[in-house]
Amino acid sequence: MNKKLGHKILWLACATVVSSCSSDALPDPNVNPKILTTQNKFQTSTTLGNLVTTAVQEVHKLDFVFLPTDYFVDDFAVRVEPNMALEDIERVVNAFEPGPRDLLQVGSMKGRDIRRFVIARSRERYNVDFESAGLWYYVGFDGGLVANTVFSIEGRTLLDDDKYYRIAISDDFFFGSAFPGYKFRNGLNFSFKRARYPLSLRDSLRTYLQTAQSYPLLTRERAKVERVPPKHGGYRKIHEIQGARHASPLLNHKVTTRGVITAIGTPDWYPWGFEFYIESVADDRDGDDQTSEGVHVHSFNMNTFGLDLRIGDFVELTGVVFEDIRVNGMGDTTLRYIEDIKILKKDVASLLPPPQLLSKQGRSIPMERISTYGGRLMEKQFLNLEDGIDFWESLEGMRVSLRDPVVLGFHGGRQRYYEENRRRYLNLEVTPLEFRPKERTSQRGGLLVDFKQENFNPQIVNFITNYLSYEKNLDPEKYYSVGDIFEGVVEGVLTYNRNLFGGGEYAIVLPKPQDTLVNSTVPKASMVPLKERPITEFKNLSENEITFATYNLENLAAFQINKFDDDRLDIMASSMIINLKCPDVLNLVEIQDNNGIDFRKGVDAQVTMRRLRSFIQSSCLNKDYDIIDIPPFLHSEGGQPGGNIRTAIIYNRNKLIFEARDDGEVGQPAVVLKGGKLANNPGRIYPFNAAFRNSRRSPVIEFEVRSSPGEKIYLIGNHLNSKLGDMDFWGNLQIARANSDDKRGRKTALINRFIHWLQEENPKANIVVLGDFNALAEENSMSVLTDKEKTLKNMIFTLPKNERYTTGHGGNSQPLDYIFVNNEIFFNRSPKVQVLHINSDYMGRLSDHDPVLLYIKF
């Protein structure tokens, strides 16, 4: 253990030296009777926290239980003893809220994932973030970096990284209804395998108090978080604190510095506190472009100093230099644990030089690579200002200004079509107009990625609304579109903002009113209606012309626990009628089971599909639609927990003949017989192969063309694993790579093998492969799928470059959804493709993907 921490706990010492301690080294485990409290809850576990977590653990026979520290009232005390009267038990139970906070999820996690989870949550506030039963943990921090950890099972056996443990966690915190949730912020959508419907904390505590004869180990220190004492740094100017690199050279030094406040605010949500930015006056600057002259300051309570701090105040303060590390490993240089603040002068913003104008004539933003450095940026001893991430680091905490920023993407506000999903915040991804090169400009004015050149547009930055921004600069009630331009100059403070996923992104907060934004005519008061968004050119077709569409419907279910608008199915169907013009085949991705993310009632999606078909059929009068759906293996194919997403098909019986054949149980492998006949129709491609484990299987369907007897079309629908496991472009480890593509490559190799099998048995087969592939068009998995365009042709390459995108991410317009055809179709069926940008370019989107359509003629 790091001796600087000066922390001595018997169970930690035991766990550090050997795997267990002898029982005679442990104090009396029984508490009878006892006054239990929440004293020092953020520094260490509490006796009341130990009781409640133990109750849940014992009643439900779990390995570990984690309950948020915020659930426990400050300095609360209650008397607990065995054999209490029922009214006394209820007094203890009523110390905890009914409703959302009462619910706990049960599931399993690997030891290594639990370890990462605990460290990440401890880092949110450098405090104990949750009480624990079963797992006893210790985390020590050195200026934001992890100095030492110990994880043991009740102080005896060290945590096994490779073992699965059954745990209970907060349902409220998992989904993040009031906090940054475990699901995305801490990646539990990947690592936590939910096993059952939520249980009740209050019921568990009540049962335990009614039955337990003693309360063991309640006085044990099960959780502790502390910091290495800081070193003395003396007086330092801001550029000395920032240094000419990513990590501060004065990490964990207590320093005194001064600057003018440029942004200030109090976050009204987790993890709370009081924050502001200061920037050096002209006389304190070093004139070096590599060293920032601004820095972030965080205090837990502004009232501690009794000062009326405002933008423009020249202050001197003393605090400890931290690197607030995001889950991507990158740090935001911050002064924390503020001991003293003095106002040297009031309202002296005039002492600051003008904001740094980012332009090709001044400080020019790199436009090619985010990073050319191979390794960990936080260990790098220099900045290369030609790399995007180093360039933005050199300005971290400073005021900057952009001329004519153009909107490239958005999240928050009215991003979604559904009123209930409106967000109070709004973030716009932008770049100055002069940094949007024509050759990478999308159809509507966004920025395209260039995967071959590894160019993910480092010139993109965010405008964000938060507690540091003037609320009227960006209006979350209005609608913005990709390509919108704010004519004029916008000024703000550059931050390395922590996002919903716990990662970081460079963002500009807007503390002062910006005339360019406030008076702009760019935002629309109402949403662009579907009929004014792109509409397919494939319509009014003859009987031998067939259209296909693939559309990711973003977790569509007949009934939603999350209370999407009741008419969501109707709205989705409207886009298929108005914009897609009633395709003959609809490959529908992310169809959930009937009850959405509820774990009950199995995997059936017939209600979802029938309602959707009914809506479409009511307007597509010249079509006769039917449904093809192979249910997934229960809770085993990824997606939202409990949702059981799958790729399902709606097809037009007027043009296509489908002969259902079931040669075994649902989910049996698709088998190609002589002449190309499928033994199972529909079937699934190698569903038991390890490549598809815990992932969506790809269905294959054999159709016959009604107008051309004997002509077979084989449709292969896909939804490959997501990109959420990829390295973060703006993270510590560079050069960032798409690690998730290795998994996709193993899947596409199997799909390619199956296509060869089909073509061997039926050389005249017409094969259409479509869906959400979660890969950029040039990634290796797509090359494997097409055998470098020998087996299949990616129809997106037949479009002009500025149309080759189906989604937006981080301000980049990029393709993830495709339709591939084999050579028989490509050379003989006059295929045409169209991407309808009805979602990615507009606020009020129906889904996070655009539909792709294919036309072929027989």
mmCIF file of N, CA and C in Angstrom, residues 140-186:
data_model
loop_
_atom_site.group_PDB
_atom_site.id
_atom_site.type_symbol
_atom_site.label_atom_id
_atom_site.label_comp_id
_atom_site.label_asym_id
_atom_site.label_seq_id
_atom_site.Cartn_x
_atom_site.Cartn_y
_atom_site.Cartn_z
ATOM 1 N N GLY A 140 -7.306 4.822 -3.426
ATOM 2 C CA GLY A 140 -6.530 6.013 -3.093
ATOM 3 C C GLY A 140 -6.175 6.784 -4.344
ATOM 4 N N PHE A 141 -6.309 8.109 -4.307
ATOM 5 C CA PHE A 141 -6.050 8.965 -5.464
ATOM 6 C C PHE A 141 -4.868 9.891 -5.198
ATOM 7 N N ASP A 142 -4.095 10.091 -6.243
ATOM 8 C CA ASP A 142 -2.957 11.010 -6.209
ATOM 9 C C ASP A 142 -3.194 12.062 -7.286
ATOM 10 N N GLY A 143 -3.809 13.182 -6.912
ATOM 11 C CA GLY A 143 -4.088 14.237 -7.882
ATOM 12 C C GLY A 143 -4.999 13.797 -9.007
ATOM 13 N N GLY A 144 -5.947 12.920 -8.740
ATOM 14 C CA GLY A 144 -6.873 12.419 -9.746
ATOM 15 C C GLY A 144 -6.467 11.089 -10.341
ATOM 16 N N LEU A 145 -5.199 10.723 -10.250
ATOM 17 C CA LEU A 145 -4.726 9.431 -10.733
ATOM 18 C C LEU A 145 -4.868 8.390 -9.616
ATOM 19 N N VAL A 146 -5.128 7.151 -10.003
ATOM 20 C CA VAL A 146 -5.273 6.094 -9.010
ATOM 21 C C VAL A 146 -3.901 5.732 -8.452
ATOM 22 N N ALA A 147 -3.753 5.872 -7.135
ATOM 23 C CA ALA A 147 -2.479 5.559 -6.483
ATOM 24 C C ALA A 147 -2.434 4.122 -5.995
ATOM 25 N N ASN A 148 -3.569 3.628 -5.479
ATOM 26 C CA ASN A 148 -3.579 2.274 -4.938
ATOM 27 C C ASN A 148 -5.018 1.810 -4.764
ATOM 28 N N THR A 149 -5.231 0.528 -4.910
ATOM 29 C CA THR A 149 -6.554 -0.051 -4.696
ATOM 30 C C THR A 149 -6.419 -1.393 -4.009
ATOM 31 N N VAL A 150 -7.445 -1.754 -3.249
ATOM 32 C CA VAL A 150 -7.571 -3.097 -2.690
ATOM 33 C C VAL A 150 -9.041 -3.501 -2.815
ATOM 34 N N PHE A 151 -9.285 -4.696 -3.338
ATOM 35 C CA PHE A 151 -10.635 -5.236 -3.468
ATOM 36 C C PHE A 151 -10.632 -6.643 -2.881
ATOM 37 N N SER A 152 -11.407 -6.837 -1.838
ATOM 38 C CA SER A 152 -11.437 -8.171 -1.225
ATOM 39 C C SER A 152 -12.868 -8.554 -0.877
ATOM 40 N N ILE A 153 -13.088 -9.839 -0.754
ATOM 41 C CA ILE A 153 -14.404 -10.364 -0.407
ATOM 42 C C ILE A 153 -14.457 -10.503 1.101
ATOM 43 N N GLU A 154 -15.173 -9.561 1.723
ATOM 44 C CA GLU A 154 -15.327 -9.500 3.173
ATOM 45 C C GLU A 154 -13.986 -9.539 3.894
ATOM 46 N N GLY A 155 -12.965 -8.897 3.287
ATOM 47 C CA GLY A 155 -11.675 -8.786 3.943
ATOM 48 C C GLY A 155 -10.861 -10.045 3.979
ATOM 49 N N ARG A 156 -11.275 -11.068 3.223
ATOM 50 C CA ARG A 156 -10.604 -12.360 3.320
ATOM 51 C C ARG A 156 -9.961 -12.792 2.005
ATOM 52 N N THR A 157 -10.748 -12.861 0.956
ATOM 53 C CA THR A 157 -10.259 -13.373 -0.322
ATOM 54 C C THR A 157 -10.233 -12.248 -1.349
ATOM 55 N N LEU A 158 -9.170 -12.155 -2.105
ATOM 56 C CA LEU A 158 -9.070 -11.104 -3.101
ATOM 57 C C LEU A 158 -10.068 -11.331 -4.237
ATOM 58 N N LEU A 159 -10.578 -10.260 -4.786
ATOM 59 C CA LEU A 159 -11.527 -10.320 -5.898
ATOM 60 C C LEU A 159 -10.897 -11.028 -7.091
ATOM 61 N N ASP A 160 -11.630 -11.948 -7.683
ATOM 62 C CA ASP A 160 -11.161 -12.704 -8.849
ATOM 63 C C ASP A 160 -11.627 -11.997 -10.114
ATOM 64 N N ASP A 161 -10.690 -11.491 -10.896
ATOM 65 C CA ASP A 161 -11.032 -10.718 -12.094
ATOM 66 C C ASP A 161 -11.856 -11.504 -13.101
ATOM 67 N N ASP A 162 -11.667 -12.795 -13.165
ATOM 68 C CA ASP A 162 -12.308 -13.608 -14.204
ATOM 69 C C ASP A 162 -13.586 -14.291 -13.742
ATOM 70 N N LYS A 163 -13.947 -14.124 -12.507
ATOM 71 C CA LYS A 163 -15.136 -14.782 -11.974
ATOM 72 C C LYS A 163 -16.352 -13.873 -12.095
ATOM 73 N N TYR A 164 -17.516 -14.478 -12.377
ATOM 74 C CA TYR A 164 -18.777 -13.737 -12.360
ATOM 75 C C TYR A 164 -19.342 -13.738 -10.945
ATOM 76 N N TYR A 165 -19.817 -12.556 -10.511
ATOM 77 C CA TYR A 165 -20.426 -12.411 -9.201
ATOM 78 C C TYR A 165 -21.852 -11.887 -9.360
ATOM 79 N N ARG A 166 -22.757 -12.380 -8.514
ATOM 80 C CA ARG A 166 -24.145 -11.903 -8.529
ATOM 81 C C ARG A 166 -24.238 -10.663 -7.653
ATOM 82 N N ILE A 167 -24.741 -9.589 -8.236
ATOM 83 C CA ILE A 167 -24.759 -8.316 -7.518
ATOM 84 C C ILE A 167 -26.132 -7.659 -7.635
ATOM 85 N N ALA A 168 -26.395 -6.720 -6.739
ATOM 86 C CA ALA A 168 -27.567 -5.845 -6.821
ATOM 87 C C ALA A 168 -27.080 -4.408 -6.841
ATOM 88 N N ILE A 169 -27.671 -3.608 -7.731
ATOM 89 C CA ILE A 169 -27.338 -2.191 -7.845
ATOM 90 C C ILE A 169 -28.627 -1.390 -7.992
ATOM 91 N N SER A 170 -28.505 -0.085 -7.895
ATOM 92 C CA SER A 170 -29.672 0.787 -7.967
ATOM 93 C C SER A 170 -30.267 0.810 -9.370
ATOM 94 N N ASP A 171 -31.560 0.515 -9.471
ATOM 95 C CA ASP A 171 -32.268 0.620 -10.740
ATOM 96 C C ASP A 171 -32.335 2.080 -11.190
ATOM 97 N N ASP A 172 -32.532 2.999 -10.250
ATOM 98 C CA ASP A 172 -32.620 4.422 -10.550
ATOM 99 C C ASP A 172 -31.303 4.934 -11.137
ATOM 100 N N PHE A 173 -30.212 4.550 -10.532
ATOM 101 C CA PHE A 173 -28.905 4.989 -11.026
ATOM 102 C C PHE A 173 -28.525 4.264 -12.317
ATOM 103 N N PHE A 174 -28.989 3.047 -12.494
ATOM 104 C CA PHE A 174 -28.655 2.303 -13.716
ATOM 105 C C PHE A 174 -29.125 3.065 -14.947
ATOM 106 N N PHE A 175 -30.373 3.496 -14.948
ATOM 107 C CA PHE A 175 -30.919 4.183 -16.105
ATOM 108 C C PHE A 175 -30.624 5.674 -16.094
ATOM 109 N N GLY A 176 -30.201 6.207 -14.936
ATOM 110 C CA GLY A 176 -29.825 7.605 -14.898
ATOM 111 C C GLY A 176 -30.979 8.564 -15.009
ATOM 112 N N SER A 177 -32.104 8.255 -14.357
ATOM 113 C CA SER A 177 -33.244 9.160 -14.436
ATOM 114 C C SER A 177 -32.942 10.503 -13.792
ATOM 115 N N ALA A 178 -32.105 10.534 -12.767
ATOM 116 C CA ALA A 178 -31.741 11.791 -12.125
ATOM 117 C C ALA A 178 -30.234 11.979 -12.061
ATOM 118 N N PHE A 179 -29.460 11.034 -12.560
ATOM 119 C CA PHE A 179 -28.013 11.076 -12.432
ATOM 120 C C PHE A 179 -27.378 10.525 -13.711
ATOM 121 N N PRO A 180 -26.081 10.736 -13.891
ATOM 122 C CA PRO A 180 -25.404 10.019 -14.982
ATOM 123 C C PRO A 180 -25.460 8.521 -14.689
ATOM 124 N N GLY A 181 -26.169 7.776 -15.485
ATOM 125 C CA GLY A 181 -26.484 6.400 -15.158
ATOM 126 C C GLY A 181 -25.334 5.436 -15.328
ATOM 127 N N TYR A 182 -25.422 4.328 -14.571
ATOM 128 C CA TYR A 182 -24.438 3.267 -14.694
ATOM 129 C C TYR A 182 -24.432 2.668 -16.098
ATOM 130 N N LYS A 183 -25.588 2.638 -16.734
ATOM 131 C CA LYS A 183 -25.737 1.908 -17.989
ATOM 132 C C LYS A 183 -24.751 2.400 -19.042
ATOM 133 N N PHE A 184 -24.749 3.699 -19.306
ATOM 134 C CA PHE A 184 -23.870 4.239 -20.334
ATOM 135 C C PHE A 184 -22.633 4.895 -19.739
ATOM 136 N N ARG A 185 -22.796 5.635 -18.661
ATOM 137 C CA ARG A 185 -21.662 6.344 -18.057
ATOM 138 C C ARG A 185 -20.562 5.373 -17.669
ATOM 139 N N ASN A 186 -20.958 4.196 -17.189
ATOM 140 C CA ASN A 186 -19.981 3.209 -16.725
ATOM 141 C C ASN A 186 -19.996 1.922 -17.536
#
